[in-house]
Amino acid sequence: MNKVFLIIQREYLVRVKKKAFLVSTLLVPGLLLAMYAVIALIYANSDEINAKHIINVKDESGIFAGKFKDNSNLYFSPAKGTLAEAKAELKLTPDFLLVIPADAVKNGGVQILSKTKPNFTITSTIERQMTRIAEDDAIVKAGIDTAKLNAIKPDINIKAIELSDSGEKDSSVGAAYGAGITGAIMIYIALLIYGSQVMRGVIEEKTNRIIEVIVSSVKPFQLMLGKILGIGMVGLTQFLLWIVLSSGVTIIAGKMIAKNDAPAKTEQTVKKNTDQTPQVEDAQPVAPKSPALGFYESLQTIDFGYILSWFIFYFLSGFMLYAALFAAVGSAVDSETETQQFMFPLTLPLLFTYMMSFAFILNSPDSSLAFWLSVIPFTAPIAMMVRLPFGVPDWQLALSAAMMIVGFLFTTWVAARIYRVGILMYGKKSSYKELVKWFFYKE
Amino acid sequence: MLSIRNIVKQYDGHRALSDVSLEVEKGQIFGLLGPNGAGKTSLIRIINQITAPDSGEVYFDGEKLNQSHIERIGYMPEERGLYKKMEIGEQMIYLARLKGLSRDEAMKRLKYWFEKLEIVNWWNKKVEDLSKGMQQKAQFVATILHQPDLIILDEPFSGFDPVNAELIKNEILELNAKGATILFSTHRMESVEEMCSGIALIHKSKKILDGKVRDIRNSYRNDTFVLEYAGDKLTFDGNQPFQLLDETSGIDGHTIRFKLDGTSSNDVLQYLLPKAQITMLQEVIPSMNEVFIRNVNQTADKHE
């Protein structure tokens, strides 16, 4: 056992000391930081979009005046004086002037005047509101009871609140989606990357011809086990560093986004209080969440501790399962170019589950196919990571975990039998037939 | 020291070793000879417990071979190498620790050997930055660092340049003088004659010859002599008391090779003394090379 520990130590240190390890360890939190920076940048720009605009309404039709509803960044107020006066005043302020001709409903001709070009959100909001007001007006004129109409209106409002409620729920489903996809991608990549590191390590020992020196000191199985565990620990270290650094980045970014958001809200309330328009009271604009904060909050709806612990379990067990087979492949060839024929069937279940994750499991995480994929050891690591954020019954997790352990013990046993023969075969083109023969060799 | 009894090793389709037995005495330098593919490496792998025989047994110092003997054997395989990306010093320590040495002990001994072989400046260099000769020296150090009682070298001189080969040869002799038993496989017969006290010849999975080098060579003597003489070139008419094999002439004189014809070397001298000034007479003892080739060819003939 002491010798296995020595091998683990070497395999681990050799890889952790490499520059590539440092770079890839810093890359992921770096990318996350960049992502937050982009979100923050979008948010900073959205300040401009969300800037408060005062729309002075010159309504000559008499249908629209006083019926516009304010929202978070548009405030409507009746224009004072004549059109010419209002136009003159417009030159001094950043406000907009909405000119509605008397026959606007019939003939259109609504104009919005300003020093700066109004953005799309402003014009579309006004268009929407005007359509609604015109419709209301038409309904009233058609003789429908205004009381009844008002009775309908609160309904519409309630609906809106429900929508925003489900919008929140939506965002946590989105978070589960995100967590599922992230988990699947991470496991898929990790199994391939670290699995092929094991394979390359074995091929390296073969081509360097150090293998025979080492197996004269330790048993081939000890060497294989040490290599797998050592590289597995490299992977684990990398993940833990990623998690620690990424959470650090996330927490700091979250605090900064939250801080940026706070003054925006107070500013808005102040504005609301000082504003003279009568509509302010019943408009009740919902304080908008900045997208960054929204993202950050939806992240918190996921139980990270739970998912992380299972991620580590599925990474380690999945890695052990595949790494053993990768080691067997490495032992059977003389160079990496010869690995193709063995690599394809080996990575097929991974690729299949990976594609199924996006095509199927994400949309129906509780289906029986999803269940079977998350129980079969070869596909379970990816499939289960997709399902986890949506909630998986404990018995299924327990079954899957037990299957994983049985699975990696089995592949390790099979792989070790091929490995012990393969590592000493130089310059022989190996086939599946050969591997089966090696498997059945006596010691 | 090492007793190999009736080893059989079968790979699918061909037999690597059939019923091979041999004894290596303590303190011996033992040569394992045979053409390529004869089964030498298979046998060596069995002694190193890298593979197990299908049948037969190996005894090490009277005990049946087991895992505890690994630390008493040093093995330098024919196909040898080191981790290219690893620093040589670290790598040496790693290999020594796999053989059961403590880190401190390994350091101490490595210092001695690195100084002795003048590679101490390379301690922190990666293997890929070392010259082939340096790597070979390091390889050798890794083999003997744990002071094994039995040192097994598979083709130790293959790939070594003459200077390093000589260096390693002297180190091997020195280790042997200090008590280590050496078993090496080679097809360089000069080194066998120089170094080995005993040999075994393996051909087509069978041991076809073994014993002490001197005995073997003597047993292959066939009354052939070389004689040099100065003066005028002699002509032999067929009545001389030997069978002339060939004759050559040089600046200093003439050389003849002959085989005795039921006579003795003294008869030859008596016959020639009046005729020429004899400068040298020597019996030709077959070289290991000749023994080797003759044996291999004989078995080949038998097979055909």
XYZ file of C-alpha atoms in Angstrom:
747
model
C 0.000 0.000 0.000
C 2.932 2.235 0.795
C 4.093 1.852 -2.794
C 0.675 2.767 -4.168
C 0.869 5.901 -2.072
C 4.286 6.717 -3.574
C 2.866 6.309 -7.057
C -0.174 8.458 -6.242
C 2.171 11.104 -4.888
C 4.296 11.151 -8.021
C 1.383 11.164 -10.444
C -0.231 13.953 -8.468
C 2.787 16.194 -7.981
C 4.056 15.848 -11.545
C 0.723 17.117 -12.866
C -0.043 19.760 -10.277
C 3.379 21.327 -10.752
C 2.765 21.787 -14.473
C 2.040 25.257 -15.768
C -0.963 23.935 -17.685
C -2.570 22.991 -14.402
C -2.154 26.483 -12.995
C -3.467 28.068 -16.176
C -6.552 25.882 -16.399
C -7.208 26.320 -12.685
C -7.251 30.100 -13.047
C -9.044 30.034 -16.393
C -12.467 28.978 -15.131
C -12.835 31.560 -12.332
C -11.357 34.041 -14.779
C -14.067 33.255 -17.316
C -16.690 33.541 -14.600
C -15.274 36.906 -13.615
C -15.443 37.971 -17.239
C -19.054 36.820 -17.384
C -19.939 38.915 -14.342
C -18.109 41.834 -15.850
C -20.197 41.490 -19.022
C -23.404 41.336 -16.994
C -22.341 44.356 -14.978
C -21.507 46.172 -18.205
C -24.915 45.356 -19.670
C -26.425 46.581 -16.440
C -24.454 49.807 -16.575
C -25.719 50.381 -20.101
C -29.222 49.451 -19.090
C -29.064 52.504 -16.804
C -29.343 54.489 -19.947
C -32.235 52.417 -21.200
C -33.899 52.599 -17.844
C -33.315 56.338 -17.468
C -36.408 58.243 -16.466
C -38.054 60.100 -19.262
C -40.791 62.663 -18.958
C -43.283 62.594 -21.764
C -45.292 65.759 -22.112
C -48.564 64.885 -23.760
C -50.298 67.399 -25.999
C -53.577 65.679 -26.637
C -55.914 67.388 -28.988
C -58.286 64.472 -29.337
C -59.141 64.449 -25.645
C -59.230 60.673 -25.587
C -55.740 60.032 -24.267
C -54.972 62.815 -21.802
C -54.651 61.582 -18.272
C -55.016 57.937 -19.255
C -51.359 57.143 -19.817
C -49.881 54.998 -17.103
C -46.406 55.675 -15.796
C -43.950 52.877 -15.571
C -40.510 52.656 -14.106
C -38.942 54.954 -16.641
C -41.697 56.812 -18.380
C -43.654 59.623 -16.718
C -46.499 61.204 -18.534
C -47.666 64.701 -17.829
C -49.958 67.017 -19.752
C -48.108 69.605 -21.802
C -48.565 73.142 -20.592
C -49.619 75.924 -22.918
C -49.909 75.819 -26.678
C -48.104 73.483 -29.007
C -45.642 76.204 -29.983
C -44.860 76.989 -26.351
C -44.388 73.348 -25.575
C -42.102 72.974 -28.543
C -40.042 75.946 -27.399
C -39.743 74.536 -23.935
C -38.695 71.158 -25.350
C -35.472 72.703 -26.576
C -34.414 73.427 -22.997
C -35.111 70.003 -21.496
C -34.364 66.396 -22.343
C -38.089 65.646 -22.178
C -40.257 64.315 -24.956
C -43.319 65.895 -26.387
C -46.108 63.630 -27.578
C -48.398 65.344 -30.003
C -51.716 63.664 -30.632
C -53.879 65.265 -33.300
C -57.644 65.449 -32.844
C -58.345 62.690 -35.372
C -55.506 60.487 -34.234
C -57.668 57.390 -33.755
C -58.894 57.554 -37.304
C -55.979 58.999 -39.203
C -52.936 58.564 -36.976
C -50.364 61.317 -37.287
C -49.109 61.000 -33.720
C -45.722 62.573 -33.331
C -43.081 62.387 -30.683
C -40.690 65.308 -30.542
C -37.431 65.564 -28.693
C -33.850 66.756 -28.930
C -32.606 63.200 -28.887
C -34.007 60.334 -30.841
C -36.362 58.299 -28.641
C -35.351 54.668 -28.315
C -37.474 51.762 -29.398
C -38.698 50.916 -25.900
C -40.186 54.408 -25.469
C -42.043 54.459 -28.774
C -43.296 50.910 -28.453
C -44.511 51.532 -24.888
C -46.383 54.609 -25.988
C -47.855 52.781 -28.983
C -49.012 49.957 -26.775
C -50.574 52.300 -24.254
C -52.288 54.344 -26.916
C -53.769 51.256 -28.525
C -55.103 50.132 -25.166
C -56.563 53.561 -24.377
C -58.134 53.797 -27.802
C -59.659 50.348 -27.386
C -60.998 51.188 -23.941
C -62.450 54.334 -25.353
C -64.091 52.443 -28.181
C -65.523 49.906 -25.761
C -66.976 52.659 -23.589
C -68.369 54.392 -26.604
C -69.933 51.122 -27.754
C -72.067 51.303 -24.644
C -70.366 48.827 -22.411
C -70.636 49.729 -18.777
C -67.570 51.538 -17.512
C -68.020 49.895 -14.150
C -67.875 46.534 -15.838
C -64.857 47.627 -17.775
C -63.155 48.681 -14.548
C -64.102 45.372 -13.028
C -62.272 43.695 -15.857
C -59.265 45.901 -15.473
C -58.261 44.850 -11.965
C -58.399 41.301 -13.291
C -55.828 42.232 -15.830
C -53.662 43.668 -13.093
C -53.950 40.566 -10.940
C -52.935 38.561 -13.913
C -49.880 40.703 -14.272
C -48.856 40.006 -10.691
C -49.355 36.305 -11.256
C -47.189 36.529 -14.274
C -44.408 38.141 -12.344
C -44.845 35.461 -9.694
C -44.476 32.700 -12.225
C -41.666 34.683 -13.717
C -39.778 34.139 -10.491
C -40.604 30.490 -10.525
C -39.498 30.442 -14.087
C -36.140 31.803 -13.166
C -35.514 28.980 -10.686
C -36.505 26.387 -13.286
C -34.049 28.191 -15.474
C -31.473 27.862 -12.729
C -32.166 24.133 -12.491
C -31.739 23.908 -16.243
C -28.503 25.840 -15.972
C -27.218 23.725 -13.113
C -28.191 20.529 -14.950
C -26.466 21.572 -18.151
C -23.391 22.800 -16.293
C -23.165 19.582 -14.293
C -23.498 17.434 -17.403
C -20.939 19.400 -19.386
C -18.488 19.474 -16.487
C -18.745 15.720 -15.850
C -18.523 14.943 -19.567
C -15.446 17.079 -20.071
C -13.848 15.998 -16.814
C -14.276 12.291 -17.554
C -12.832 12.692 -21.034
C -9.954 14.952 -20.025
C -8.832 13.091 -16.940
C -9.625 9.701 -18.442
C -7.405 10.380 -21.417
C -4.737 11.728 -19.059
C -4.648 8.285 -17.506
C -4.395 6.747 -20.950
C -1.605 9.092 -21.979
C 0.195 8.393 -18.711
C 0.133 4.672 -19.443
C 1.277 5.185 -23.028
C 4.042 7.471 -21.780
C 5.327 4.769 -19.456
C 5.226 2.281 -22.276
C 6.949 4.434 -24.866
C 9.499 5.716 -22.342
C 10.248 2.103 -21.552
C 10.213 2.843 -17.847
C 7.343 0.458 -17.339
C 9.496 -2.612 -16.912
C 11.695 -0.904 -14.339
C 8.640 -0.017 -12.326
C 6.843 -3.322 -12.568
C 9.980 -4.987 -11.273
C 9.350 -2.966 -8.085
C 5.570 -2.908 -7.877
C 2.753 -5.009 -9.224
C 1.123 -3.719 -12.409
C -2.157 -3.381 -10.546
C -0.548 -1.139 -7.943
C 0.879 1.044 -10.679
C -2.459 1.281 -12.461
C -4.321 2.015 -9.256
C -1.774 4.611 -8.164
C -1.951 6.331 -11.498
C -5.750 6.410 -11.540
C -6.019 7.670 -7.972
C -3.250 10.232 -8.450
C -4.835 11.711 -11.558
C -8.274 11.538 -9.949
C -6.932 13.628 -7.098
C -5.526 16.133 -9.575
C -9.029 16.434 -11.016
C -10.541 16.777 -7.585
C -8.017 19.431 -6.609
C -8.793 21.333 -9.754
C -12.524 21.176 -9.116
C -12.177 22.221 -5.502
C -9.985 25.149 -6.522
C -12.493 26.071 -9.205
C -15.347 25.925 -6.719
C -13.528 27.942 -4.060
C -12.280 30.556 -6.528
C -15.574 30.704 -8.409
C -17.626 31.082 -5.228
C -15.226 33.800 -4.145
C -15.721 35.561 -7.462
C -19.492 35.030 -7.310
C -19.849 36.331 -3.762
C -17.787 39.428 -4.472
C -19.589 40.024 -7.752
C -22.944 39.452 -6.037
C -22.128 42.017 -3.354
C -21.024 44.557 -5.932
C -24.117 44.046 -8.084
C -26.390 44.292 -5.041
C -24.649 47.496 -3.971
C -25.083 48.979 -7.431
C -28.732 48.053 -7.370
C -29.596 49.652 -4.037
C -29.095 53.349 -4.926
C -31.000 52.850 -8.161
C -34.071 51.815 -6.234
C -33.989 54.712 -3.776
C -33.478 57.155 -6.563
C -36.611 55.870 -8.150
C -38.725 56.235 -5.004
C -37.504 59.764 -4.536
C -38.475 60.602 -8.052
C -41.844 58.984 -7.527
C -42.545 61.129 -4.477
C -41.561 64.396 -6.014
C -43.355 63.776 -9.238
C -46.574 65.692 -9.614
C -48.516 63.402 -11.890
C -51.671 61.936 -10.404
C -51.143 58.551 -12.048
C -48.149 57.753 -9.904
C -50.207 56.352 -7.056
C -52.180 53.738 -8.957
C -49.414 52.888 -11.401
C -47.386 51.056 -8.706
C -44.423 50.266 -10.883
C -42.744 47.074 -9.777
C -39.152 47.819 -8.850
C -37.198 46.207 -11.694
C -34.501 43.743 -10.822
C -31.253 44.293 -12.562
C -30.513 41.249 -14.720
C -27.309 40.601 -12.816
C -29.034 40.575 -9.481
C -31.777 38.413 -10.911
C -29.219 35.898 -12.114
C -27.426 35.990 -8.806
C -30.642 35.472 -6.866
C -31.810 32.625 -9.061
C -28.479 30.905 -8.398
C -29.361 30.930 -4.740
C -32.498 28.896 -5.348
C -30.254 25.844 -5.988
C -28.885 23.761 -3.145
C -25.243 23.904 -4.130
C -23.893 21.857 -1.247
C -26.143 18.959 -2.209
C -25.345 19.113 -5.914
C -21.648 19.596 -5.289
C -21.335 16.584 -3.042
C -23.042 14.440 -5.650
C -20.967 16.000 -8.368
C -17.817 14.967 -6.524
C -19.205 11.479 -6.009
C -20.144 11.052 -9.657
C -16.897 12.558 -10.854
C -14.815 10.228 -8.706
C -16.799 7.058 -9.324
C -17.311 7.847 -13.016
C -13.665 8.711 -13.342
C -12.556 5.476 -11.680
C -14.881 3.539 -13.953
C -13.659 5.105 -17.162
C -10.047 5.687 -16.130
C -9.541 1.966 -15.600
C -10.745 1.310 -19.144
C -8.656 4.159 -20.492
C -5.661 2.632 -18.728
C -6.397 -0.707 -20.388
C -6.548 1.001 -23.780
C -3.287 2.798 -23.059
C -1.631 -0.487 -22.166
C -2.721 -2.099 -25.403
C -1.157 0.425 -27.772
C 2.291 1.786 -28.502
C 1.281 5.334 -29.336
C -1.656 7.635 -29.044
C -2.457 7.389 -32.736
C -3.334 3.735 -32.310
C -5.963 4.413 -29.677
C -8.715 5.366 -32.118
C -10.292 1.940 -32.544
C -10.616 1.497 -28.785
C -11.474 5.076 -27.893
C -14.657 5.263 -29.923
C -16.654 2.539 -28.169
C -15.270 3.783 -24.882
C -16.473 7.342 -25.303
C -19.703 6.367 -27.042
C -21.825 5.999 -23.873
C -20.519 9.349 -22.664
C -21.290 11.064 -25.930
C -24.698 9.401 -26.148
C -25.713 10.489 -22.649
C -24.327 13.922 -23.258
C -26.495 14.368 -26.323
C -29.487 12.750 -24.650
C -29.097 15.233 -21.804
C -29.800 18.147 -24.061
C -32.308 16.439 -26.302
C -34.317 14.620 -23.719
C -33.376 14.459 -20.044
C -33.480 18.201 -19.458
C -37.067 18.321 -20.660
C -38.295 15.200 -18.915
C -35.950 14.509 -16.012
C -38.406 12.074 -14.414
C -39.035 9.852 -17.427
C -38.120 6.200 -17.309
C -35.377 6.661 -19.905
C -33.824 9.348 -17.726
C -34.114 6.975 -14.789
C -32.351 4.118 -16.554
C -29.639 6.365 -17.918
C -28.981 7.644 -14.407
C -28.707 4.124 -12.988
C -26.501 2.423 -15.601
C -22.940 3.109 -14.394
C -21.589 4.055 -17.822
C -24.154 6.791 -18.344
C -25.129 7.641 -14.779
C -22.561 10.377 -14.030
C -23.845 12.648 -16.787
C -27.514 11.687 -16.646
C -27.708 12.048 -12.887
C -26.021 15.440 -12.891
C -28.715 16.641 -15.302
C -31.514 15.260 -13.165
C -30.230 16.335 -9.761
C -31.231 20.027 -9.816
C -34.802 18.983 -10.647
C -34.955 16.722 -7.626
C -34.296 12.957 -7.613
C -35.856 10.499 -5.115
C -33.387 9.264 -2.510
C -33.827 5.615 -3.400
C -32.859 6.307 -6.994
C -29.750 8.157 -5.873
C -28.848 5.292 -3.548
C -29.377 2.727 -6.307
C -27.373 4.755 -8.787
C -24.545 5.266 -6.282
C -24.424 1.554 -5.478
C -24.365 0.738 -9.188
C -21.511 3.192 -9.711
C -19.424 1.529 -7.035
C -20.108 -1.955 -8.388
C -19.441 -0.592 -11.868
C -16.016 0.852 -11.175
C -14.911 -2.174 -9.179
C -15.885 -4.306 -12.161
C -14.149 -2.200 -14.814
C -11.052 -1.902 -12.639
C -10.909 -5.678 -12.355
C -11.370 -6.185 -16.089
C -8.933 -3.417 -16.994
C -6.261 -4.653 -14.600
C -6.239 -8.068 -16.284
C -5.700 -6.512 -19.700
C -3.278 -3.907 -18.399
C -0.832 -6.344 -16.739
C -0.271 -8.110 -20.061
C -0.555 -5.097 -22.341
C 2.097 -2.948 -20.701
C 4.795 -5.504 -21.524
C 3.821 -5.942 -25.155
C 5.895 -3.755 -27.378
C 5.441 -3.242 -31.056
C 2.431 -5.469 -31.347
C -0.695 -4.238 -33.016
C -3.453 -5.208 -30.678
C -6.998 -6.105 -31.583
C -10.078 -6.793 -29.516
C -9.419 -10.484 -29.924
C -6.009 -9.950 -28.416
C -7.435 -8.014 -25.467
C -9.861 -10.823 -24.721
C -6.968 -13.296 -24.807
C -4.964 -11.137 -22.417
C -7.926 -10.972 -20.122
C -8.005 -14.744 -19.823
C -4.253 -15.162 -19.316
C -3.266 -16.757 -16.110
C -1.135 -14.566 -13.848
C 21.731 -17.901 -4.894
C 19.280 -18.490 -7.675
C 17.889 -21.834 -8.588
C 15.597 -22.117 -11.570
C 13.812 -25.400 -11.858
C 11.860 -26.705 -14.832
C 10.369 -23.410 -15.907
C 7.727 -23.590 -18.621
C 6.157 -20.471 -20.060
C 3.662 -20.629 -22.841
C 2.306 -17.657 -24.749
C -0.501 -18.227 -27.121
C 0.919 -19.837 -30.224
C 4.479 -20.141 -29.062
C 6.459 -21.547 -26.220
C 8.852 -19.035 -24.665
C 10.507 -21.406 -22.218
C 10.328 -25.154 -22.122
C 11.638 -26.902 -19.073
C 14.534 -24.573 -18.368
C 16.597 -25.214 -15.256
C 19.765 -23.487 -14.168
C 21.758 -22.609 -11.094
C 23.455 -19.322 -10.393
C 25.961 -19.470 -7.560
C 26.439 -16.715 -5.057
C 29.077 -14.223 -6.137
C 29.014 -15.398 -9.718
C 28.812 -13.314 -12.823
C 26.453 -15.377 -14.871
C 25.822 -14.848 -18.546
C 22.513 -15.743 -20.099
C 23.146 -16.203 -23.785
C 20.973 -16.846 -26.737
C 19.891 -15.380 -30.021
C 17.069 -12.878 -30.184
C 13.731 -14.350 -29.279
C 15.233 -17.362 -27.527
C 13.381 -16.694 -24.277
C 16.023 -14.820 -22.275
C 13.797 -11.871 -21.488
C 10.912 -14.169 -20.606
C 13.117 -15.943 -18.102
C 14.388 -12.689 -16.664
C 10.860 -11.382 -16.275
C 9.947 -14.499 -14.372
C 12.895 -14.047 -12.019
C 11.763 -10.458 -11.472
C 8.205 -11.639 -10.821
C 6.898 -9.484 -13.601
C 5.286 -12.557 -15.066
C 4.744 -15.958 -13.554
C 5.745 -19.275 -15.122
C 3.103 -21.752 -16.192
C 4.964 -24.378 -14.257
C 8.290 -24.758 -12.525
C 9.789 -22.908 -9.615
C 12.375 -20.298 -8.817
C 14.260 -20.365 -5.534
C 16.057 -17.312 -4.261
C 18.641 -17.993 -1.564
C 16.917 -21.261 -0.784
C 13.475 -19.686 -0.427
C 10.711 -19.919 -2.941
C 10.625 -16.635 -4.832
C 8.204 -14.155 -3.253
C 7.441 -10.438 -3.048
C 9.973 -9.807 -0.285
C 12.770 -10.683 -2.710
C 11.921 -7.753 -4.958
C 13.934 -5.441 -2.760
C 16.970 -7.713 -2.987
C 16.980 -7.744 -6.786
C 18.073 -4.930 -9.031
C 16.833 -5.112 -12.584
C 17.853 -3.158 -15.632
C 15.621 -4.219 -18.502
C 16.652 -4.243 -22.123
C 13.849 -1.870 -22.975
C 14.709 0.821 -20.491
C 13.870 4.432 -20.051
C 12.939 7.126 -17.609
C 10.150 9.654 -17.283
C 11.262 12.313 -19.736
C 9.587 15.277 -18.091
C 10.755 14.498 -14.587
C 13.858 15.864 -12.943
C 16.537 13.234 -12.782
C 17.229 13.584 -9.038
C 13.576 13.346 -8.048
C 13.145 10.424 -10.365
C 16.055 8.532 -8.861
C 14.611 9.052 -5.389
C 11.215 7.876 -6.585
C 12.613 4.687 -8.102
C 14.697 4.013 -4.992
C 11.696 4.501 -2.727
C 9.672 2.074 -4.817
C 12.391 -0.423 -3.934
C 11.857 0.287 -0.259
C 14.570 2.829 0.522
C 13.765 5.802 2.718
C 14.048 9.246 1.182
C 17.071 10.177 3.309
C 18.889 6.958 2.595
C 18.200 7.312 -1.128
C 19.563 10.866 -1.072
C 22.722 9.791 0.689
C 23.460 6.973 -1.731
C 22.525 8.997 -4.770
C 24.987 11.663 -3.755
C 27.722 9.043 -3.655
C 26.849 7.583 -7.021
C 26.232 10.852 -8.787
C 29.635 12.060 -7.668
C 31.255 8.808 -8.637
C 29.768 8.860 -12.123
C 30.238 12.611 -12.467
C 26.614 13.459 -13.105
C 26.064 15.474 -9.940
C 25.532 18.727 -11.820
C 22.556 17.246 -13.598
C 20.491 16.621 -10.510
C 17.816 19.185 -11.305
C 17.768 18.634 -15.046
C 14.852 16.985 -16.741
C 15.641 13.625 -18.275
C 14.835 14.849 -21.780
C 17.638 17.427 -21.406
C 20.245 14.771 -20.620
C 22.456 13.091 -23.147
C 21.879 9.427 -23.826
C 25.036 8.546 -21.920
C 23.887 10.472 -18.864
C 20.536 8.724 -18.960
C 22.241 5.375 -19.159
C 24.382 6.156 -16.142
C 21.327 7.283 -14.232
C 19.575 4.103 -15.287
C 22.370 2.027 -13.927
C 22.403 3.950 -10.654
C 18.667 3.374 -10.272
C 19.246 -0.353 -10.736
C 21.853 -0.787 -8.043
C 21.024 1.983 -5.573
C 19.171 -0.268 -3.134
C 22.268 -2.492 -2.934
C 20.644 -5.625 -4.310
C 22.163 -9.043 -3.664
C 21.256 -10.058 -7.187
C 21.692 -7.681 -10.090
C 19.938 -8.643 -13.298
C 20.981 -6.808 -16.431
C 19.224 -7.455 -19.709
C 21.616 -6.527 -22.531
C 23.435 -4.052 -20.262
C 25.779 -2.800 -22.962
C 23.323 -2.356 -25.779
C 23.050 1.288 -26.638
C 26.021 2.300 -24.507
C 28.883 4.074 -26.167
C 32.265 2.314 -25.687
C 33.367 4.711 -22.939
C 30.237 4.246 -20.896
C 30.153 0.537 -21.602
C 33.634 0.249 -20.129
C 32.633 2.395 -17.159
C 29.565 0.309 -16.463
C 31.535 -2.897 -16.920
C 34.002 -1.787 -14.282
C 31.214 -0.824 -11.913
C 29.636 -4.227 -12.401
C 32.951 -5.939 -11.632
C 33.377 -3.775 -8.556
C 29.898 -4.579 -7.277
C 30.586 -8.238 -7.895
C 33.818 -7.982 -5.936
C 31.792 -6.527 -3.057
C 29.599 -9.606 -3.067
C 26.742 -8.979 -5.466
C 25.709 -11.787 -7.772
C 25.288 -10.650 -11.348
C 23.070 -12.223 -13.962
C 23.169 -10.682 -17.360
C 21.899 -11.501 -20.743
C 23.846 -10.514 -23.788
C 24.840 -11.558 -27.220
C 28.166 -9.735 -27.007
C 30.449 -12.686 -26.572
C 33.610 -10.702 -25.815
C 32.051 -9.412 -22.611
C 31.053 -12.945 -21.698
C 34.646 -14.141 -22.014
C 35.892 -11.135 -20.100
C 33.413 -11.138 -17.256
C 31.410 -14.300 -16.837
C 32.362 -17.286 -14.803
C 29.283 -19.255 -15.772
C 26.882 -19.189 -18.666
C 23.725 -20.769 -19.932
C 22.820 -20.795 -23.578
C 19.153 -20.675 -24.405
C 17.929 -21.336 -27.896
C 14.387 -21.763 -29.104
C 13.042 -21.811 -25.564
C 15.402 -24.579 -24.466
C 18.612 -24.482 -22.521
C 21.122 -26.135 -24.792
C 24.327 -25.521 -22.873
C 25.461 -24.362 -19.463
C 28.511 -24.452 -17.248
C 31.695 -22.581 -16.470
C 33.055 -20.523 -19.337
C 36.522 -22.052 -19.152
C 35.172 -25.598 -19.088
C 32.911 -24.973 -22.005
C 35.622 -23.431 -24.105
C 38.029 -26.188 -23.220
C 35.475 -28.794 -24.111
C 35.251 -27.283 -27.551
C 39.024 -27.426 -28.126
C 39.790 -29.392 -31.259
C 43.624 -29.507 -31.390
C 43.925 -26.423 -33.525
C 47.059 -24.321 -33.165
C 48.526 -21.126 -34.540
C 52.216 -20.924 -35.272
C 54.346 -18.015 -36.423
C 57.809 -18.271 -37.836
C 60.388 -15.934 -39.380
C 62.587 -16.603 -42.364
C 61.820 -18.031 -45.739
C 58.349 -19.258 -46.463
C 58.048 -22.989 -46.048
C 56.298 -25.266 -48.384
C 54.447 -28.276 -47.016
C 54.328 -31.388 -49.109
C 51.728 -33.337 -47.141
C 54.251 -35.375 -45.122
C 54.215 -32.930 -42.201
C 52.772 -34.289 -38.898
C 49.734 -31.977 -38.969
C 46.886 -30.962 -41.146
C 47.423 -27.503 -42.575
C 44.358 -25.330 -42.359
C 45.629 -22.085 -43.824
C 48.719 -19.939 -44.096
C 49.312 -16.230 -44.377
C 52.417 -14.127 -44.842
C 53.172 -10.750 -43.347
C 56.147 -8.387 -43.200
C 57.557 -9.953 -40.038
C 57.020 -13.524 -41.017
C 54.509 -16.205 -41.751
C 51.554 -17.622 -39.867
C 50.053 -21.055 -40.232
C 46.986 -22.565 -38.644
C 46.950 -26.300 -38.322
C 45.167 -29.171 -36.739
C 47.032 -32.011 -35.063
C 46.776 -35.272 -36.853
C 46.961 -37.786 -34.007
C 50.244 -36.161 -33.059
C 51.200 -33.722 -30.318
C 52.283 -30.092 -30.552
C 55.797 -31.178 -29.615
C 55.968 -33.384 -32.705
C 55.095 -30.349 -34.770
C 57.820 -28.288 -33.110
C 60.400 -31.014 -33.659
C 59.443 -31.218 -37.301
C 59.601 -27.455 -37.845
C 62.547 -26.437 -35.612
C 65.248 -27.333 -38.124
C 63.353 -25.637 -40.927
C 62.397 -22.228 -39.519
C 62.781 -19.823 -36.655
C 59.606 -20.256 -34.628
C 58.414 -17.095 -32.906
C 55.069 -18.224 -31.487
C 52.946 -21.295 -30.932
C 49.510 -21.133 -29.404
C 46.556 -23.414 -29.091
C 43.360 -21.991 -30.478
C 40.664 -22.204 -27.799
C 37.311 -21.607 -29.427
C 35.832 -18.235 -28.533
C 32.440 -18.102 -26.928
C 31.310 -16.663 -30.198
C 32.277 -19.858 -31.995
C 30.727 -22.000 -29.298
C 27.590 -19.928 -29.530
C 27.308 -20.102 -33.288
C 28.157 -23.753 -33.438
C 25.527 -24.640 -30.824
C 22.831 -22.498 -32.307
C 23.450 -23.877 -35.768
C 23.554 -27.446 -34.509
C 20.148 -27.154 -32.885
C 18.872 -25.419 -35.955
C 20.065 -28.369 -38.033
C 18.446 -30.806 -35.688
C 15.173 -29.005 -36.047
C 15.280 -29.058 -39.772
